[in-house]
Amino acid sequence: SIGEYAFYYCDSLTSATIGNGVISIEKDAFYGCSDLTSITIGNSVTSIGYEAFRDCTSLKNITIPDSVTSIGSWAFHDCTSLKSITIPDNVISIGSFAFDGCSDLTSITIGNGVTSIGGWAFGDCTSLTSITIPDNVISIEKNVFFRSGLTSITIGNGVTSIGEDAF
């Protein structure tokens, strides 16, 4: 694993490659790496931990491999340069505040395995104008898309609950 706080506020880090064999990116592993522009995550990573990439304000693109099953709360919070994200089908849950404050995020693809989207997961994503929620999602927690730029929403057939101020 990439341990807790491994690269915490490592301002001079501009790119990283996480090789195959690493299973998890732990809490706060890359928190505050403000010059990190790109990261490659190996196909063995199954979890992206709490605040793992929080405040990586220069991060423009990241590919989450199919092996990932969970994205922790605050994982990409305030990654203000992030443009697009594809959440693979094997991800079951998106944690609260996971992509909150990603103000340049214009494109999100949510995989078919996701069953719940935590509160504020995409809050303050002001450049996001359209979203499709897949059929497997059962629960959309409160404030998920609060203060986003959404003008078009497609909600899948599986949704049974939508929290307050979700949109």
Short mmCIF file of C-alpha atoms in Angstrom, two decimals:
data_model
loop_
_atom_site.label_atom_id
_atom_site.label_comp_id
_atom_site.label_asym_id
_atom_site.label_seq_id
_atom_site.Cartn_x
_atom_site.Cartn_y
_atom_site.Cartn_z
CA SER A 1 0.00 0.00 0.00
CA ILE A 2 0.89 3.65 -0.28
CA GLY A 3 0.78 4.47 3.43
CA GLU A 4 -0.99 7.23 5.29
CA TYR A 5 0.60 10.65 4.70
CA ALA A 6 3.29 9.09 2.46
CA PHE A 7 3.55 12.17 0.20
CA TYR A 8 1.60 14.60 2.40
CA TYR A 9 2.08 18.17 1.12
CA CYS A 10 4.93 17.11 -1.15
CA ASP A 11 4.69 20.36 -3.17
CA SER A 12 7.46 19.51 -5.63
CA LEU A 13 5.92 16.21 -6.77
CA THR A 14 4.59 16.69 -10.33
CA SER A 15 3.75 13.13 -11.43
CA ALA A 16 3.50 9.68 -9.91
CA THR A 17 3.09 6.12 -11.10
CA ILE A 18 1.67 3.56 -8.71
CA GLY A 19 2.78 0.17 -9.97
CA ASN A 20 0.97 -3.13 -10.05
CA GLY A 21 1.21 -4.90 -6.72
CA VAL A 22 -0.04 -1.92 -4.73
CA ILE A 23 -3.51 -2.74 -3.40
CA SER A 24 -4.51 0.45 -1.61
CA ILE A 25 -3.82 4.15 -1.50
CA GLU A 26 -4.26 5.01 2.15
CA LYS A 27 -5.62 8.05 3.96
CA ASP A 28 -4.01 11.38 3.01
CA ALA A 29 -1.34 9.65 0.89
CA PHE A 30 -1.03 12.53 -1.61
CA TYR A 31 -2.97 15.20 0.31
CA GLY A 32 -1.90 18.73 -0.64
CA CYS A 33 0.49 17.81 -3.48
CA SER A 34 -0.39 21.06 -5.21
CA ASP A 35 1.99 20.59 -8.19
CA LEU A 36 0.88 17.01 -8.97
CA THR A 37 -0.51 17.16 -12.52
CA SER A 38 -0.78 13.47 -13.42
CA ILE A 39 -0.91 10.14 -11.71
CA THR A 40 -1.05 6.61 -13.09
CA ILE A 41 -2.65 4.02 -10.84
CA GLY A 42 -1.79 0.35 -11.35
CA ASN A 43 -4.41 -2.30 -12.02
CA SER A 44 -4.07 -3.95 -8.62
CA VAL A 45 -5.33 -1.00 -6.54
CA THR A 46 -8.72 -1.80 -5.00
CA SER A 47 -9.29 1.21 -2.75
CA ILE A 48 -8.60 4.92 -2.81
CA GLY A 49 -8.67 6.10 0.77
CA TYR A 50 -10.01 9.04 2.71
CA GLU A 51 -8.53 12.33 1.44
CA ALA A 52 -5.99 10.40 -0.66
CA PHE A 53 -5.65 13.16 -3.29
CA ARG A 54 -7.36 16.05 -1.47
CA ASP A 55 -6.16 19.51 -2.51
CA CYS A 56 -4.10 18.26 -5.46
CA THR A 57 -5.07 21.48 -7.20
CA SER A 58 -3.01 20.91 -10.37
CA LEU A 59 -4.27 17.37 -11.03
CA LYS A 60 -5.92 17.49 -14.47
CA ASN A 61 -6.52 13.85 -15.34
CA ILE A 62 -6.63 10.58 -13.50
CA THR A 63 -7.64 7.15 -14.68
CA ILE A 64 -9.19 5.01 -12.00
CA PRO A 65 -8.48 1.37 -12.89
CA ASP A 66 -11.20 -1.27 -13.09
CA SER A 67 -9.76 -2.98 -10.00
CA VAL A 68 -10.94 -0.16 -7.70
CA THR A 69 -14.04 -1.01 -5.66
CA SER A 70 -14.25 2.00 -3.35
CA ILE A 71 -13.48 5.69 -3.47
CA GLY A 72 -13.21 7.12 0.02
CA SER A 73 -14.72 10.29 1.40
CA TRP A 74 -12.92 13.49 0.42
CA ALA A 75 -10.62 11.44 -1.89
CA PHE A 76 -10.40 14.13 -4.61
CA HIS A 77 -11.86 17.08 -2.71
CA ASP A 78 -10.79 20.45 -4.16
CA CYS A 79 -8.88 18.99 -7.11
CA THR A 80 -9.82 22.20 -8.87
CA SER A 81 -8.06 21.40 -12.19
CA LEU A 82 -9.61 17.94 -12.65
CA LYS A 83 -11.50 17.97 -15.98
CA SER A 84 -13.13 14.55 -16.27
CA ILE A 85 -13.53 11.36 -14.30
CA THR A 86 -14.68 7.86 -15.18
CA ILE A 87 -15.72 5.73 -12.25
CA PRO A 88 -15.30 2.06 -13.24
CA ASP A 89 -18.06 -0.55 -12.99
CA ASN A 90 -16.39 -2.33 -10.05
CA VAL A 91 -16.74 0.70 -7.76
CA ILE A 92 -19.67 0.08 -5.40
CA SER A 93 -19.68 3.31 -3.42
CA ILE A 94 -18.52 6.88 -3.86
CA GLY A 95 -17.75 8.44 -0.49
CA SER A 96 -19.09 11.72 0.83
CA PHE A 97 -17.33 14.82 -0.53
CA ALA A 98 -15.26 12.55 -2.85
CA PHE A 99 -15.14 15.09 -5.70
CA ASP A 100 -16.56 18.12 -3.90
CA GLY A 101 -15.04 21.41 -5.03
CA CYS A 102 -13.70 20.05 -8.33
CA SER A 103 -14.74 23.28 -10.03
CA ASP A 104 -13.28 22.45 -13.49
CA LEU A 105 -14.93 19.01 -13.65
CA THR A 106 -17.05 18.94 -16.81
CA SER A 107 -17.52 15.20 -17.37
CA ILE A 108 -18.37 12.36 -15.00
CA THR A 109 -19.13 8.80 -16.03
CA ILE A 110 -20.51 6.74 -13.16
CA GLY A 111 -19.99 2.98 -13.55
CA ASN A 112 -22.83 0.50 -13.43
CA GLY A 113 -21.62 -1.10 -10.16
CA VAL A 114 -22.18 2.02 -8.06
CA THR A 115 -25.11 1.56 -5.68
CA SER A 116 -24.70 4.64 -3.48
CA ILE A 117 -23.37 8.14 -3.88
CA GLY A 118 -22.41 9.85 -0.63
CA GLY A 119 -23.48 13.33 0.44
CA TRP A 120 -21.75 16.21 -1.32
CA ALA A 121 -19.87 13.73 -3.55
CA PHE A 122 -20.05 16.19 -6.48
CA GLY A 123 -20.99 19.36 -4.62
CA ASP A 124 -19.55 22.64 -5.87
CA CYS A 125 -18.65 21.09 -9.24
CA THR A 126 -19.68 24.32 -10.92
CA SER A 127 -18.57 23.35 -14.45
CA LEU A 128 -20.58 20.12 -14.43
CA THR A 129 -23.70 20.61 -16.59
CA SER A 130 -24.98 17.08 -17.24
CA ILE A 131 -25.05 13.73 -15.44
CA THR A 132 -26.52 10.27 -15.96
CA ILE A 133 -27.15 8.21 -12.84
CA PRO A 134 -27.00 4.48 -13.79
CA ASP A 135 -29.78 2.00 -12.93
CA ASN A 136 -27.79 0.26 -10.15
CA VAL A 137 -27.68 3.38 -7.99
CA ILE A 138 -30.22 2.94 -5.19
CA SER A 139 -29.43 5.93 -3.02
CA ILE A 140 -28.46 9.52 -3.79
CA GLU A 141 -27.59 11.14 -0.48
CA LYS A 142 -28.21 14.76 0.48
CA ASN A 143 -26.38 17.56 -1.30
CA VAL A 144 -24.70 15.20 -3.81
CA PHE A 145 -24.80 17.76 -6.63
CA PHE A 146 -25.42 20.84 -4.47
CA ARG A 147 -24.15 24.06 -6.06
CA SER A 148 -23.12 22.26 -9.24
CA GLY A 149 -23.75 23.64 -12.73
CA LEU A 150 -26.21 20.88 -13.67
CA THR A 151 -28.77 21.71 -16.33
CA SER A 152 -29.53 18.10 -17.40
CA ILE A 153 -30.00 15.00 -15.21
CA THR A 154 -30.97 11.45 -16.14
CA ILE A 155 -31.83 9.28 -13.13
CA GLY A 156 -31.75 5.49 -13.50
CA ASN A 157 -34.64 3.19 -12.65
CA GLY A 158 -33.01 1.78 -9.50
CA VAL A 159 -33.03 4.99 -7.45
CA THR A 160 -35.35 4.57 -4.46
CA SER A 161 -34.24 7.55 -2.36
CA ILE A 162 -32.96 11.04 -3.04
CA GLY A 163 -31.73 13.10 -0.09
CA GLU A 164 -32.56 16.72 0.61
CA ASP A 165 -30.93 19.37 -1.58
CA ALA A 166 -29.41 16.57 -3.70
CA PHE A 167 -29.58 18.79 -6.77
#
